[in-house]
């Protein structure tokens, strides 16, 4: 299967929150309408993914965005990703985590090693200083290894693996990567659920950015 076709399928998992969640409108389809949409767009025959794919109204909203006004972002990040694909896949294999985690770097930075967020998260995988150091990245006045795509990929793989070990679910692991482990722990406790989609229905438990991060 070609890299491009695989990426098309995996877009059903992830949404680029940093492009602006606010202009992706909430879909309000019935289950029957969702099933019709999936048949019309051949979403029942997606490429096999390492992380289970869920199709629901919020995922469909992001599919519509990336086929419409967000297509320019999609094309730019896809073109840039080729530089890092083989290296990152090798590290993900070595760390024994799903290869699909490659696309977290796309969500976080569009594969831009110089990216910096409003929260001062830096690099391809958008580590904040404390988390980067926790996972072995040197961050000081001389060196910032968060910008080292190879070292940061290994750190991100280990961080995501730890999140999955704790929460037992990749969607919750992704939410923890975006929002922090503590916030997800509190959301689980307050909701009484370990299902991301159930938790995400309550706007008080997770920020809008995190609720859109998975779809």
mmCIF file of N, CA and C in Angstrom, residues 34-110:
data_model
loop_
_atom_site.group_PDB
_atom_site.id
_atom_site.type_symbol
_atom_site.label_atom_id
_atom_site.label_comp_id
_atom_site.label_asym_id
_atom_site.label_seq_id
_atom_site.Cartn_x
_atom_site.Cartn_y
_atom_site.Cartn_z
ATOM 1 N N UNK A 34 -24.604 8.632 9.189
ATOM 2 C CA UNK A 34 -23.182 8.322 9.278
ATOM 3 C C UNK A 34 -22.842 7.103 8.428
ATOM 4 N N UNK A 35 -23.676 6.077 8.509
ATOM 5 C CA UNK A 35 -23.430 4.860 7.726
ATOM 6 C C UNK A 35 -23.478 5.149 6.235
ATOM 7 N N UNK A 36 -24.429 5.999 5.819
ATOM 8 C CA UNK A 36 -24.510 6.381 4.401
ATOM 9 C C UNK A 36 -23.266 7.147 3.972
ATOM 10 N N UNK A 37 -22.800 8.064 4.838
ATOM 11 C CA UNK A 37 -21.579 8.832 4.545
ATOM 12 C C UNK A 37 -20.388 7.898 4.384
ATOM 13 N N UNK A 38 -20.284 6.919 5.259
ATOM 14 C CA UNK A 38 -19.167 5.978 5.199
ATOM 15 C C UNK A 38 -19.192 5.170 3.907
ATOM 16 N N UNK A 39 -20.375 4.753 3.491
ATOM 17 C CA UNK A 39 -20.482 4.004 2.236
ATOM 18 C C UNK A 39 -20.149 4.886 1.039
ATOM 19 N N UNK A 40 -20.687 6.101 1.014
ATOM 20 C CA UNK A 40 -20.464 7.012 -0.106
ATOM 21 C C UNK A 40 -18.988 7.376 -0.272
ATOM 22 N N UNK A 41 -18.280 7.502 0.854
ATOM 23 C CA UNK A 41 -16.873 7.904 0.821
ATOM 24 C C UNK A 41 -15.919 6.732 0.978
ATOM 25 N N UNK A 42 -16.492 5.511 0.890
ATOM 26 C CA UNK A 42 -15.683 4.278 0.948
ATOM 27 C C UNK A 42 -14.879 4.158 2.243
ATOM 28 N N UNK A 43 -15.441 4.662 3.337
ATOM 29 C CA UNK A 43 -14.749 4.599 4.629
ATOM 30 C C UNK A 43 -14.880 3.240 5.289
ATOM 31 N N UNK A 44 -15.693 2.354 4.695
ATOM 32 C CA UNK A 44 -15.770 0.991 5.212
ATOM 33 C C UNK A 44 -14.601 0.156 4.717
ATOM 34 N N UNK A 45 -13.784 0.720 3.820
ATOM 35 C CA UNK A 45 -12.643 -0.014 3.268
ATOM 36 C C UNK A 45 -11.339 0.759 3.471
ATOM 37 N N UNK A 46 -11.192 1.328 4.655
ATOM 38 C CA UNK A 46 -9.969 2.064 4.964
ATOM 39 C C UNK A 46 -8.780 1.117 5.062
ATOM 40 N N UNK A 47 -7.590 1.621 4.807
ATOM 41 C CA UNK A 47 -6.393 0.786 4.995
ATOM 42 C C UNK A 47 -6.293 0.324 6.442
ATOM 43 N N UNK A 48 -5.679 -0.825 6.634
ATOM 44 C CA UNK A 48 -5.494 -1.348 7.979
ATOM 45 C C UNK A 48 -4.613 -0.394 8.782
ATOM 46 N N UNK A 49 -5.016 -0.104 10.008
ATOM 47 C CA UNK A 49 -4.266 0.809 10.855
ATOM 48 C C UNK A 49 -3.811 0.088 12.118
ATOM 49 N N UNK A 50 -2.715 0.569 12.704
ATOM 50 C CA UNK A 50 -2.209 -0.008 13.946
ATOM 51 C C UNK A 50 -3.052 0.408 15.150
ATOM 52 N N UNK A 51 -3.746 1.527 15.018
ATOM 53 C CA UNK A 51 -4.631 2.028 16.069
ATOM 54 C C UNK A 51 -6.060 1.954 15.537
ATOM 55 N N UNK A 52 -7.005 1.424 16.307
ATOM 56 C CA UNK A 52 -8.384 1.297 15.799
ATOM 57 C C UNK A 52 -8.947 2.639 15.328
ATOM 58 N N UNK A 53 -9.717 2.592 14.251
ATOM 59 C CA UNK A 53 -10.325 3.798 13.690
ATOM 60 C C UNK A 53 -11.810 3.838 14.054
ATOM 61 N N UNK A 54 -12.227 4.943 14.602
ATOM 62 C CA UNK A 54 -13.637 5.174 14.909
ATOM 63 C C UNK A 54 -14.143 6.272 13.989
ATOM 64 N N UNK A 55 -15.296 6.059 13.384
ATOM 65 C CA UNK A 55 -15.925 7.082 12.554
ATOM 66 C C UNK A 55 -17.176 7.580 13.275
ATOM 67 N N UNK A 56 -17.202 8.864 13.590
ATOM 68 C CA UNK A 56 -18.375 9.459 14.214
ATOM 69 C C UNK A 56 -18.510 10.890 13.696
ATOM 70 N N UNK A 57 -19.450 11.646 14.239
ATOM 71 C CA UNK A 57 -19.717 12.986 13.718
ATOM 72 C C UNK A 57 -18.497 13.889 13.776
ATOM 73 N N UNK A 58 -17.712 13.807 14.852
ATOM 74 C CA UNK A 58 -16.564 14.699 14.981
ATOM 75 C C UNK A 58 -15.463 14.320 14.015
ATOM 76 N N UNK A 59 -15.280 13.026 13.804
ATOM 77 C CA UNK A 59 -14.294 12.572 12.818
ATOM 78 C C UNK A 59 -14.718 13.007 11.416
ATOM 79 N N UNK A 60 -15.998 12.853 11.109
ATOM 80 C CA UNK A 60 -16.498 13.256 9.791
ATOM 81 C C UNK A 60 -16.305 14.753 9.575
ATOM 82 N N UNK A 61 -16.486 15.546 10.641
ATOM 83 C CA UNK A 61 -16.267 16.993 10.515
ATOM 84 C C UNK A 61 -14.826 17.284 10.094
ATOM 85 N N UNK A 62 -13.868 16.551 10.660
ATOM 86 C CA UNK A 62 -12.468 16.766 10.285
ATOM 87 C C UNK A 62 -12.173 16.252 8.883
ATOM 88 N N UNK A 63 -12.811 15.163 8.488
ATOM 89 C CA UNK A 63 -12.652 14.684 7.113
ATOM 90 C C UNK A 63 -13.118 15.745 6.120
ATOM 91 N N UNK A 64 -14.261 16.351 6.435
ATOM 92 C CA UNK A 64 -14.784 17.409 5.565
ATOM 93 C C UNK A 64 -13.820 18.597 5.523
ATOM 94 N N UNK A 65 -13.250 18.943 6.668
ATOM 95 C CA UNK A 65 -12.315 20.071 6.724
ATOM 96 C C UNK A 65 -11.086 19.818 5.864
ATOM 97 N N UNK A 66 -10.508 18.614 5.990
ATOM 98 C CA UNK A 66 -9.269 18.332 5.261
ATOM 99 C C UNK A 66 -9.488 18.121 3.767
ATOM 100 N N UNK A 67 -10.726 17.884 3.381
ATOM 101 C CA UNK A 67 -11.027 17.817 1.953
ATOM 102 C C UNK A 67 -11.462 19.177 1.407
ATOM 103 N N UNK A 68 -11.637 20.140 2.314
ATOM 104 C CA UNK A 68 -12.078 21.471 1.916
ATOM 105 C C UNK A 68 -11.060 22.528 2.243
ATOM 106 N N UNK A 69 -11.401 23.394 3.198
ATOM 107 C CA UNK A 69 -10.532 24.538 3.477
ATOM 108 C C UNK A 69 -9.190 24.144 4.078
ATOM 109 N N UNK A 70 -9.109 22.973 4.698
ATOM 110 C CA UNK A 70 -7.839 22.551 5.294
ATOM 111 C C UNK A 70 -6.945 21.767 4.367
ATOM 112 N N UNK A 71 -7.340 21.621 3.113
ATOM 113 C CA UNK A 71 -6.564 20.796 2.185
ATOM 114 C C UNK A 71 -5.151 21.347 1.974
ATOM 115 N N UNK A 72 -5.008 22.666 2.000
ATOM 116 C CA UNK A 72 -3.686 23.263 1.785
ATOM 117 C C UNK A 72 -2.712 22.867 2.898
ATOM 118 N N UNK A 73 -3.217 22.745 4.137
ATOM 119 C CA UNK A 73 -2.370 22.292 5.241
ATOM 120 C C UNK A 73 -1.992 20.830 5.036
ATOM 121 N N UNK A 74 -2.984 20.045 4.707
ATOM 122 C CA UNK A 74 -2.794 18.606 4.454
ATOM 123 C C UNK A 74 -1.674 18.387 3.442
ATOM 124 N N UNK A 75 -1.717 19.087 2.336
ATOM 125 C CA UNK A 75 -0.721 18.908 1.280
ATOM 126 C C UNK A 75 0.673 19.323 1.727
ATOM 127 N N UNK A 76 0.749 20.426 2.460
ATOM 128 C CA UNK A 76 2.061 20.927 2.885
ATOM 129 C C UNK A 76 2.719 19.977 3.883
ATOM 130 N N UNK A 77 1.960 19.504 4.865
ATOM 131 C CA UNK A 77 2.536 18.617 5.873
ATOM 132 C C UNK A 77 2.861 17.253 5.274
ATOM 133 N N UNK A 78 2.030 16.778 4.377
ATOM 134 C CA UNK A 78 2.296 15.494 3.730
ATOM 135 C C UNK A 78 3.595 15.568 2.933
ATOM 136 N N UNK A 79 3.800 16.662 2.216
ATOM 137 C CA UNK A 79 5.026 16.828 1.434
ATOM 138 C C UNK A 79 6.259 16.879 2.339
ATOM 139 N N UNK A 80 6.124 17.543 3.477
ATOM 140 C CA UNK A 80 7.256 17.702 4.388
ATOM 141 C C UNK A 80 7.586 16.409 5.133
ATOM 142 N N UNK A 81 6.595 15.543 5.300
ATOM 143 C CA UNK A 81 6.766 14.356 6.129
ATOM 144 C C UNK A 81 7.771 13.356 5.562
ATOM 145 N N UNK A 82 7.943 13.357 4.238
ATOM 146 C CA UNK A 82 8.830 12.375 3.616
ATOM 147 C C UNK A 82 10.251 12.418 4.143
ATOM 148 N N UNK A 83 10.693 13.568 4.582
ATOM 149 C CA UNK A 83 12.058 13.740 5.091
ATOM 150 C C UNK A 83 12.286 12.930 6.360
ATOM 151 N N UNK A 84 11.214 12.695 7.126
ATOM 152 C CA UNK A 84 11.346 12.069 8.437
ATOM 153 C C UNK A 84 10.759 10.659 8.504
ATOM 154 N N UNK A 85 10.030 10.258 7.480
ATOM 155 C CA UNK A 85 9.246 9.030 7.536
ATOM 156 C C UNK A 85 10.071 7.803 7.914
ATOM 157 N N UNK A 86 11.097 7.497 7.172
ATOM 158 C CA UNK A 86 11.849 6.262 7.399
ATOM 159 C C UNK A 86 12.533 6.258 8.758
ATOM 160 N N UNK A 87 13.133 7.376 9.128
ATOM 161 C CA UNK A 87 13.819 7.472 10.412
ATOM 162 C C UNK A 87 12.846 7.268 11.573
ATOM 163 N N UNK A 88 11.704 7.938 11.503
ATOM 164 C CA UNK A 88 10.740 7.838 12.598
ATOM 165 C C UNK A 88 10.124 6.460 12.677
ATOM 166 N N UNK A 89 9.817 5.865 11.546
ATOM 167 C CA UNK A 89 9.250 4.519 11.554
ATOM 168 C C UNK A 89 10.213 3.527 12.179
ATOM 169 N N UNK A 90 11.493 3.660 11.898
ATOM 170 C CA UNK A 90 12.504 2.770 12.461
ATOM 171 C C UNK A 90 12.529 2.880 13.991
ATOM 172 N N UNK A 91 12.474 4.096 14.492
ATOM 173 C CA UNK A 91 12.495 4.301 15.941
ATOM 174 C C UNK A 91 11.219 3.771 16.585
ATOM 175 N N UNK A 92 10.079 4.011 15.967
ATOM 176 C CA UNK A 92 8.819 3.500 16.516
ATOM 177 C C UNK A 92 8.836 1.978 16.579
ATOM 178 N N UNK A 93 9.401 1.348 15.566
ATOM 179 C CA UNK A 93 9.542 -0.110 15.585
ATOM 180 C C UNK A 93 10.459 -0.547 16.728
ATOM 181 N N UNK A 94 11.569 0.152 16.892
ATOM 182 C CA UNK A 94 12.514 -0.194 17.950
ATOM 183 C C UNK A 94 11.904 -0.046 19.333
ATOM 184 N N UNK A 95 11.046 0.942 19.499
ATOM 185 C CA UNK A 95 10.398 1.181 20.784
ATOM 186 C C UNK A 95 9.121 0.355 20.956
ATOM 187 N N UNK A 96 8.782 -0.430 19.946
ATOM 188 C CA UNK A 96 7.640 -1.346 19.991
ATOM 189 C C UNK A 96 6.320 -0.634 20.261
ATOM 190 N N UNK A 97 6.112 0.444 19.525
ATOM 191 C CA UNK A 97 4.840 1.163 19.574
ATOM 192 C C UNK A 97 4.271 1.208 18.156
ATOM 193 N N UNK A 98 2.978 1.480 18.002
ATOM 194 C CA UNK A 98 2.375 1.501 16.661
ATOM 195 C C UNK A 98 3.029 2.517 15.735
ATOM 196 N N UNK A 99 3.210 2.123 14.494
ATOM 197 C CA UNK A 99 3.768 3.038 13.496
ATOM 198 C C UNK A 99 2.869 4.243 13.264
ATOM 199 N N UNK A 100 1.589 4.078 13.515
ATOM 200 C CA UNK A 100 0.652 5.188 13.300
ATOM 201 C C UNK A 100 0.974 6.399 14.166
ATOM 202 N N UNK A 101 1.773 6.225 15.215
ATOM 203 C CA UNK A 101 2.147 7.357 16.062
ATOM 204 C C UNK A 101 2.978 8.382 15.296
ATOM 205 N N UNK A 102 3.496 7.991 14.157
ATOM 206 C CA UNK A 102 4.203 8.918 13.264
ATOM 207 C C UNK A 102 3.376 10.187 13.024
ATOM 208 N N UNK A 103 2.059 10.036 12.956
ATOM 209 C CA UNK A 103 1.197 11.155 12.585
ATOM 210 C C UNK A 103 0.942 12.119 13.732
ATOM 211 N N UNK A 104 1.341 11.728 14.948
ATOM 212 C CA UNK A 104 1.292 12.684 16.052
ATOM 213 C C UNK A 104 2.210 13.869 15.749
ATOM 214 N N UNK A 105 3.374 13.588 15.151
ATOM 215 C CA UNK A 105 4.308 14.671 14.811
ATOM 216 C C UNK A 105 3.687 15.618 13.787
ATOM 217 N N UNK A 106 2.873 15.077 12.893
ATOM 218 C CA UNK A 106 2.178 15.924 11.929
ATOM 219 C C UNK A 106 1.174 16.828 12.627
ATOM 220 N N UNK A 107 0.433 16.239 13.574
ATOM 221 C CA UNK A 107 -0.550 17.025 14.317
ATOM 222 C C UNK A 107 0.128 18.136 15.101
ATOM 223 N N UNK A 108 1.227 17.765 15.747
ATOM 224 C CA UNK A 108 1.888 18.693 16.650
ATOM 225 C C UNK A 108 2.582 19.839 15.932
ATOM 226 N N UNK A 109 3.278 19.558 14.846
ATOM 227 C CA UNK A 109 4.162 20.572 14.266
ATOM 228 C C UNK A 109 4.141 20.650 12.754
ATOM 229 N N UNK A 110 3.415 19.750 12.088
ATOM 230 C CA UNK A 110 3.519 19.700 10.635
ATOM 231 C C UNK A 110 4.924 19.310 10.200
#
